[in-house]
Coordinates of C-alpha atoms and ligand atoms in Angstrom, one line a residue:
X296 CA 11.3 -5.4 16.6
X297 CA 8.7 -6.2 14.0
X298 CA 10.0 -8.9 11.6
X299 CA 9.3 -9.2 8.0
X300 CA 9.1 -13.0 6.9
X301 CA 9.0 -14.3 3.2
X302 CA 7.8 -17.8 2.0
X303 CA 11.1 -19.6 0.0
X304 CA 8.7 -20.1 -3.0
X305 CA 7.6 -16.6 -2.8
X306 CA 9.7 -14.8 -5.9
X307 CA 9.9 -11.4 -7.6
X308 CA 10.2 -10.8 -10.9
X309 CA 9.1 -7.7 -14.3
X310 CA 6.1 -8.7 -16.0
X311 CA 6.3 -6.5 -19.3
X312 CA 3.1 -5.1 -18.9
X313 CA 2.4 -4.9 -15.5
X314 CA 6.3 -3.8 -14.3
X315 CA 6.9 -6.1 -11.0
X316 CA 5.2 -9.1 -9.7
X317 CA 5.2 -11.4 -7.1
X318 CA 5.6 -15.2 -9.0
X319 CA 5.1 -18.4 -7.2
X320 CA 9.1 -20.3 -7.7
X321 CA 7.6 -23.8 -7.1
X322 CA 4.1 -25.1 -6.0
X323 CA 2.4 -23.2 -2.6
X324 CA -0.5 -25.0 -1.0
X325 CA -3.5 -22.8 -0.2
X326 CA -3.5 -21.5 3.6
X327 CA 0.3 -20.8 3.4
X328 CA 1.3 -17.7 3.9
X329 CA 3.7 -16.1 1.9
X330 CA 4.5 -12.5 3.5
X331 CA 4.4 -11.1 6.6
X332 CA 5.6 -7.5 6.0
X333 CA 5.8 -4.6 8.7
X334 CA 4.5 -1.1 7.7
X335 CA 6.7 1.2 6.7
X336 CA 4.7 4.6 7.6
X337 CA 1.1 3.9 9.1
X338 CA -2.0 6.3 10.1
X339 CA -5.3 5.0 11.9
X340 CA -8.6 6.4 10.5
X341 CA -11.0 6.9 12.8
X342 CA -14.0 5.9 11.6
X343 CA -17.8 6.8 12.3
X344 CA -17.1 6.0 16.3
X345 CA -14.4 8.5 16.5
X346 CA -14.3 6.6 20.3
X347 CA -12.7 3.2 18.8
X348 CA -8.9 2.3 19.3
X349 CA -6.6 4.2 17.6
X350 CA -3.1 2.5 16.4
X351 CA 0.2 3.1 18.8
X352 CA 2.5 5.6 16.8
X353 CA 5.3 3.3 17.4
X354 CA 6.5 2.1 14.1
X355 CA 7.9 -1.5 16.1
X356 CA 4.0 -1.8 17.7
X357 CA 1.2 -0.3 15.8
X358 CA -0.7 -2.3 18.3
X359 CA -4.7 -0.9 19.0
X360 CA -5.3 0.9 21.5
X361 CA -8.2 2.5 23.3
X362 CA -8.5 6.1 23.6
X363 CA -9.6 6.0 27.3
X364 CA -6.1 3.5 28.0
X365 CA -3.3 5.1 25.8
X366 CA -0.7 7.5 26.4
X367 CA -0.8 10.8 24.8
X368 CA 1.5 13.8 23.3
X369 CA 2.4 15.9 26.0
X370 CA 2.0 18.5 23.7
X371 CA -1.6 17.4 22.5
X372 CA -0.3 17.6 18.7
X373 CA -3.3 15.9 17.5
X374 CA -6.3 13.7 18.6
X375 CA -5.0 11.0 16.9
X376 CA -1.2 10.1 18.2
X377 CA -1.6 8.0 20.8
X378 CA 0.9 5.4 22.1
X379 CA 0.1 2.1 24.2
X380 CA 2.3 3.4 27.3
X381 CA 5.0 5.5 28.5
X382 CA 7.7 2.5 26.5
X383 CA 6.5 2.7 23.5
X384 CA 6.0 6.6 23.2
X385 CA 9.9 7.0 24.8
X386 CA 10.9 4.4 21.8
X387 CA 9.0 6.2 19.4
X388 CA 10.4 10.0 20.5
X389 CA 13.1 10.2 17.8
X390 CA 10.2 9.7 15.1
X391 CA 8.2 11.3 16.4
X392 CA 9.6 14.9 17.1
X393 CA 9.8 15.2 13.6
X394 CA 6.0 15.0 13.2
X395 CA 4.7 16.5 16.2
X396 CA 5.3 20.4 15.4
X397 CA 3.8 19.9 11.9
X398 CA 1.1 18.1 13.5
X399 CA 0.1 20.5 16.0
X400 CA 0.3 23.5 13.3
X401 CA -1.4 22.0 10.6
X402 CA -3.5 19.0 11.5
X403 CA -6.3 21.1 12.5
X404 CA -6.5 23.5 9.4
X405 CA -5.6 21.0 6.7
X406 CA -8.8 18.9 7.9
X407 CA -11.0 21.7 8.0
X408 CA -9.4 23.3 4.3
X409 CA -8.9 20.0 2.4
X410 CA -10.5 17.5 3.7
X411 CA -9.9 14.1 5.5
X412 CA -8.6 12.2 2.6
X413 CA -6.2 14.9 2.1
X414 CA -5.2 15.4 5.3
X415 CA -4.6 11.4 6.2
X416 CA -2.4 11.2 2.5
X417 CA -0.4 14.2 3.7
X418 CA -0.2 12.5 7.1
X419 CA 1.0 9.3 5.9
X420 CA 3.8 11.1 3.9
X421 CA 4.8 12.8 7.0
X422 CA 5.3 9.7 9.1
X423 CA 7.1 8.2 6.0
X424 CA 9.6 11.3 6.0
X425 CA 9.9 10.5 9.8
X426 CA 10.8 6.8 9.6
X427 CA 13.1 8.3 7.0
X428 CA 14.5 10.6 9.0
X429 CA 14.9 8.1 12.1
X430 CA 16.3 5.5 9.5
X431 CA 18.8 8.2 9.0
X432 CA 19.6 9.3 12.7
X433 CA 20.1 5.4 13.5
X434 CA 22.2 4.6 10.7
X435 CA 24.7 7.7 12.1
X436 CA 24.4 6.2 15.6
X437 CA 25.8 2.8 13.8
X438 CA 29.3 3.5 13.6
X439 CA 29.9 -0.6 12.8
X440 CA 26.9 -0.3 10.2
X441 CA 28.4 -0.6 7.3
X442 CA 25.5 -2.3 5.1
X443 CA 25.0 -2.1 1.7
X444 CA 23.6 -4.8 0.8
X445 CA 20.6 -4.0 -1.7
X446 CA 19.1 -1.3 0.5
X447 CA 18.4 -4.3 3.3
X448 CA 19.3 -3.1 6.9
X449 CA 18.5 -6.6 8.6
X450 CA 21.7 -8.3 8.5
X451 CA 19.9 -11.0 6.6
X452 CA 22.1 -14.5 5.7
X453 CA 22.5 -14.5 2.1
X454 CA 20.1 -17.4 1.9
X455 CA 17.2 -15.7 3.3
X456 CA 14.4 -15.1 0.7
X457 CA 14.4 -11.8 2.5
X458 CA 17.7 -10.8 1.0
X459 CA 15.9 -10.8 -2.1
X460 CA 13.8 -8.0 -1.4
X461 CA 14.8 -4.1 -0.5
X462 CA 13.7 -2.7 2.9
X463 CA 13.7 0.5 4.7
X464 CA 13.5 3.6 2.9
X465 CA 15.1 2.1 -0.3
X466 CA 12.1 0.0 -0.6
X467 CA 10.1 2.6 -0.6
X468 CA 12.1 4.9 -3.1
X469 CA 11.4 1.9 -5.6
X470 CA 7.6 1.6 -5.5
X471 CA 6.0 2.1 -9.0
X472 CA 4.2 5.4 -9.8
X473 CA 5.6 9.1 -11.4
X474 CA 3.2 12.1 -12.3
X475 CA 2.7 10.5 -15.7
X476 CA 0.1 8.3 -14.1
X477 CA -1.8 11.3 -12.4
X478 CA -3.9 13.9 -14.1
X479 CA -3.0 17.1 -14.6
X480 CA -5.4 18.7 -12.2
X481 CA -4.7 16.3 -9.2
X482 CA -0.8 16.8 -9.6
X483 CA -1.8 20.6 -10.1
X484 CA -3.7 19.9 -6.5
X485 CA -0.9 18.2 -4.9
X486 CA 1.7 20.5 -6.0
X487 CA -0.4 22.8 -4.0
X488 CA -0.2 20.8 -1.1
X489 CA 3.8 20.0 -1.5
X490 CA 4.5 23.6 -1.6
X491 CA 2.2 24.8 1.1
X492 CA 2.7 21.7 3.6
X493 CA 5.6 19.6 3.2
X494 CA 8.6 21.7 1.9
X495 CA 11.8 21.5 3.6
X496 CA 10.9 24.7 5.9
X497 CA 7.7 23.0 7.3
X498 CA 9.5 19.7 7.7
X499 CA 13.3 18.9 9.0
X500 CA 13.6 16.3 5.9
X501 CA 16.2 17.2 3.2
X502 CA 13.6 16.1 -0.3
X503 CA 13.1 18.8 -2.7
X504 CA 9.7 19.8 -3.5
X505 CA 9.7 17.3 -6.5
X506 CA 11.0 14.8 -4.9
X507 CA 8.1 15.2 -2.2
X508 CA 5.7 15.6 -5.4
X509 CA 7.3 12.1 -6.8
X510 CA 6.6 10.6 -3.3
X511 CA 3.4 11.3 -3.4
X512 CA 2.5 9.6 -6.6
X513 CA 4.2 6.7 -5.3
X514 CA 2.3 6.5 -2.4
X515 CA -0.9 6.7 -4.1
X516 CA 0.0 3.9 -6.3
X517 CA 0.8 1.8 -3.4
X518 CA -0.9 2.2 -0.4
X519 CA -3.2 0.1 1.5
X520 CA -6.3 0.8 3.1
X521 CA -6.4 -2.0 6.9
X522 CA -9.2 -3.5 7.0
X523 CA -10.7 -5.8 9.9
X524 CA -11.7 -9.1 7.8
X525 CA -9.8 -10.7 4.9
X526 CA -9.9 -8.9 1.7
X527 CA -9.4 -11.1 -1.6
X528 CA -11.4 -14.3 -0.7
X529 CA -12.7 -15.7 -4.3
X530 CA -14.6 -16.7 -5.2
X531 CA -16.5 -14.6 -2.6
X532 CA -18.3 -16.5 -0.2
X533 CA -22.6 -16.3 0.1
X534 CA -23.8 -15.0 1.9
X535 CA -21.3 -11.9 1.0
X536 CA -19.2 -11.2 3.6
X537 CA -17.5 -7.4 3.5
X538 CA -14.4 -6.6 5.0
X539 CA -15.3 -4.1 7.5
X540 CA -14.1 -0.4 8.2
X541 CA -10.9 0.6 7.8
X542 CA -9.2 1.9 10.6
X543 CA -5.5 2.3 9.0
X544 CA -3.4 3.4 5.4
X545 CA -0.4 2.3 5.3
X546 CA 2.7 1.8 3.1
X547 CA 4.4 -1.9 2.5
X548 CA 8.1 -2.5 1.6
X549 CA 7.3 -5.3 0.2
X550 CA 3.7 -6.5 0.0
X551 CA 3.5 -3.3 -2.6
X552 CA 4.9 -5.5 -5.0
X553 CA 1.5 -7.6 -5.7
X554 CA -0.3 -6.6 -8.7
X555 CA -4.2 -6.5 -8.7
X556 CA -6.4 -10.0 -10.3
X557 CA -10.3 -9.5 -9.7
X558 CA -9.7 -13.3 -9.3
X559 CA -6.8 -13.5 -6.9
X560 CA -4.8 -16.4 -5.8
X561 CA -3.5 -14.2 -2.5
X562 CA -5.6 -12.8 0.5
X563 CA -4.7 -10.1 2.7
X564 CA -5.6 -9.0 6.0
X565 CA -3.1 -6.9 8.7
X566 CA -2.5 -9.1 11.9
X567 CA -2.5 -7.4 15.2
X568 CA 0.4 -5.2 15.0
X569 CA -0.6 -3.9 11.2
X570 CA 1.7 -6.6 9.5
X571 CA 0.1 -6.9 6.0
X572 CA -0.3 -10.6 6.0
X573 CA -0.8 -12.9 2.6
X574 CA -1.7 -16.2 2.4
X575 CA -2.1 -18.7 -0.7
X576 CA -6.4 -18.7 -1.3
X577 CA -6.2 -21.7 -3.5
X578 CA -3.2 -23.9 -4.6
X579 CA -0.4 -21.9 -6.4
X580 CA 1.6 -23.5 -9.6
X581 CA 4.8 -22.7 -10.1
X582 CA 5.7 -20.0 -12.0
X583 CA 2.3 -18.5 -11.3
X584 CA 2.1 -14.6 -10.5
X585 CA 0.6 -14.4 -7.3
X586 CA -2.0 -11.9 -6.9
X587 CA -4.1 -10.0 -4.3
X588 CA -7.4 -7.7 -4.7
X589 CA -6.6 -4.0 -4.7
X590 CA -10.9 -3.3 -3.9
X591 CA -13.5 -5.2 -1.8
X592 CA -14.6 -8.0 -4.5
X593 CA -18.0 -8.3 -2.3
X594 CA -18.8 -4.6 -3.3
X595 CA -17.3 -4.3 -7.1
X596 CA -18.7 -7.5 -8.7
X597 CA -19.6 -6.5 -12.0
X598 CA -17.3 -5.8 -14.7
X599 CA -18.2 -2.4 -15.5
X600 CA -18.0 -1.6 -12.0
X601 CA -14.3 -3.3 -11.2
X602 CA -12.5 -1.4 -14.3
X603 CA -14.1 2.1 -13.4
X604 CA -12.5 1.4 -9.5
X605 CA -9.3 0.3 -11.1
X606 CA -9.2 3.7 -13.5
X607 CA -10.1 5.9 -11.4
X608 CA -8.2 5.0 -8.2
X609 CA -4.9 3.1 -9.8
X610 CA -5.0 3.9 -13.2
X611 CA -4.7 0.9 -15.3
X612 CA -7.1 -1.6 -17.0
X613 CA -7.2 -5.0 -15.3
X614 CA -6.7 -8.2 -18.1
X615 CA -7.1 -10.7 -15.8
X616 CA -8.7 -14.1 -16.6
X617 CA -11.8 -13.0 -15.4
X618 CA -12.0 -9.9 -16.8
X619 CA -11.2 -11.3 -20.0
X620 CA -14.2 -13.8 -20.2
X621 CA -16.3 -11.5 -19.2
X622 CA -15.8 -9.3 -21.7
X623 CA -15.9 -12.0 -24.3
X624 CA -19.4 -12.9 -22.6
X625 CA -20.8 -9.2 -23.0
X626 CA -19.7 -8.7 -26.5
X627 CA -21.2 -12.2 -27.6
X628 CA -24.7 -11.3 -25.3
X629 CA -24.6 -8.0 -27.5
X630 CA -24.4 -10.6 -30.7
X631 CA -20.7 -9.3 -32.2
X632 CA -18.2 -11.5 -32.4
X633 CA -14.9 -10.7 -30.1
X634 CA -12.0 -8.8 -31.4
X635 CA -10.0 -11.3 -33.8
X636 CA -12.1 -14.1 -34.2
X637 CA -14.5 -12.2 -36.9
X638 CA -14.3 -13.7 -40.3
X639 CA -14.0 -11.0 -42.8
X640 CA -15.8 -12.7 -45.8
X641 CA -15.1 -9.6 -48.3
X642 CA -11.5 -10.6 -47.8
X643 CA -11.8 -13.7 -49.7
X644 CA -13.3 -13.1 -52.7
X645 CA -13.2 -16.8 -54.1
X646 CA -15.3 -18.1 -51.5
X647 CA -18.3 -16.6 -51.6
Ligands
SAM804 C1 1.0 -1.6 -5.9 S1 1.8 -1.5 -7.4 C2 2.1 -3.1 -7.8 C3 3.6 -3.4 -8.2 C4 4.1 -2.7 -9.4 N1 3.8 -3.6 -10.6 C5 5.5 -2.4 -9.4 O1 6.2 -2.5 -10.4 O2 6.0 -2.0 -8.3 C6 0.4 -1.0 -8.4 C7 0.7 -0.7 -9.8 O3 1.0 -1.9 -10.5 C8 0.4 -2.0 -11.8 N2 -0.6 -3.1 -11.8 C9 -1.1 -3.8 -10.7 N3 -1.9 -4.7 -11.1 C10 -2.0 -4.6 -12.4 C11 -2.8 -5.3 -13.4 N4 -3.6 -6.3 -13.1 N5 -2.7 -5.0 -14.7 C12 -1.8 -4.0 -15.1 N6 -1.1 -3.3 -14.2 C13 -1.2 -3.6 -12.9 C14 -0.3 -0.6 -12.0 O4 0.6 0.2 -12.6 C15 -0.5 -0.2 -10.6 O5 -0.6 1.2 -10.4

């Protein structure tokens, strides 16, 4: 089984504006890690050598494997499920039944309709109703399981900074993100998509179509792209190193917390079975949010650039140190003065 793993100084906590954060409880040296979180739902993206490894389907591997080496659906559902061997596709079976028959009737016509974005989001809810869905089956199976503790189904000691933190489908019904944040015309689009795709009659799952909707906007809000190389080194390195091609999505229990900083105390990168793994970039202070990158910081560098990624693919404006002082540097280069240092001279008459 793939293990989650928390640092002890690693915290949560509601930052006003920003809703939850991950906050450094006392002082983490840089090249710690902190997390080491296992995805809950995961698809591979092939990328422009459709050839390369794809990712095992089996939610306790995710491992790469190559397309000549990997064992495949018996009923050829789509090009991409692939397991590393007979094991891990037998473990995998109750997961993936639940996919398979929606994969094989709409993979092919949802790429060629709506595209590959579209079709690897609707994906990546699929295998999250799955995992759901097993999550389910297993806890039946459980007859001693008689957890409720917090949504955790580890059978954590009280003590562990895990407990702290939900897993498993709970987790994921608490990420950030409702239909507020979305326009009108993309929630127009993927209501589209809910009702054509994803309702209870295409899928065995038991979510109303606005529950699926809701799940949707959460998954946008959250999910990760996997990326070969570290994302989040600052400052960047020169000669600018990028992070490579993506070959994954996936969703986090946990690492979903982080909020964004274009000057980030955290960097991520998946290890080999698609853990999302952070570790401290520079010396953390205690009660110091702890923050990752949400874009490639080798390709958005200027300001301008960073807050139109950040508005157009996560909706918020970032106020970040850096941020800050660069705007306070562009409005003194265009000779104002910044907002609420400018002496309004009419407003005291007597000192003319
Ligand atoms: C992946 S979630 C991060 C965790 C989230 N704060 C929560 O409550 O679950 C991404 C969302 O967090 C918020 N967020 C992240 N970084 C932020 C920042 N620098 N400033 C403001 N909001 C931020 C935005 O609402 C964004 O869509």
């Amino acid at each position: 089984m793939l293990l989650p793993w928390i640092h002890p100084h690693l915290a949560q906590s509601v930052n006003p504006n920003k809703g939850r954060q991950l906050q450094a409880s006392q002082r983490i040296q840089r090249g710690e890690v902190l997390l080491v979180d296992p995805p809950y739902a995961i698809i591979p993206i092939s990328g422009v050598d459709t050839t390369g490894p794809l990712l095992c389907s089996n939610p306790q591997c995710n491992s790469p494997v190559q397309q000549t080496t990997g064992t495949r659906c018996p009923n050829r559902c789509n090009t991409d499920v692939i397991w590393c061997n007979d094991t891990c596709r037998d473990a995998d079976n109750p997961r993936h039944t639940f996919e398979c028959t929606w994969l094989s009737k709409y993979a092919a016509s949802l790429r060629s309709k709506w595209g590959e974005y579209n079709f690897g989001m609707l994906w990546l809810i699929v295998r999250t109703l799955s995992r759901r869905h097993a999550e389910q089956q297993q806890q039946q199976h459980d007859s001693n399981d008689n957890d409720n503790n917090n949504g955790n189904h580890l059978h954590l000691p009280p003590d562990s900074p895990l407990s702290h933190f939900k897993s498993g489908w709970p987790a994921i019904d608490s990420l950030c993100g409702t239909i507020d944040t979305w326009s009108h015309a993309q929630v127009r689009e993927w209501t589209v998509l809910v009702k054509k795709y994803l309702s209870s009659s295409s899928l065995p799952h038991t979510l109303s179509n606005t529950d699926v909707l809701a799940l949707i906007c959460k998954e946008e809000a959250n999910s990760f792209g996997l990326y070969p190389r570290e994302t989040g080194v600052f400052p960047p390195p020169s000669p600018a190193v990028d992070r490579g091609e993506q070959f994954g999505a996936a969703v986090y229990p946990r690492a979903s917390i982080a909020n964004h900083s274009c000057c980030p105390n955290i960097i991520h990168k998946p290890d080999k079975h698609s853990r999302m793994v952070f570790t401290a970039g520079r010396d953390i202070a205690p009660g110091e949010e702890c923050c990752i990158s949400y874009f490639d910081m080798t390709q958005y560098t200027t300001l301008r650039d960073r807050r139109e990624r950040l508005q157009s693919l996560f909706r918020f404006k970032c106020g970040c140190s850096r941020c800050s002082g660069q705007e306070v540097e562009e409005v003194e280069a265009e000779g104002a003065v910044p907002d609420g240092s400018e002496v309004q001279w009419d407003a005291f008459p007597g000192f003319e």
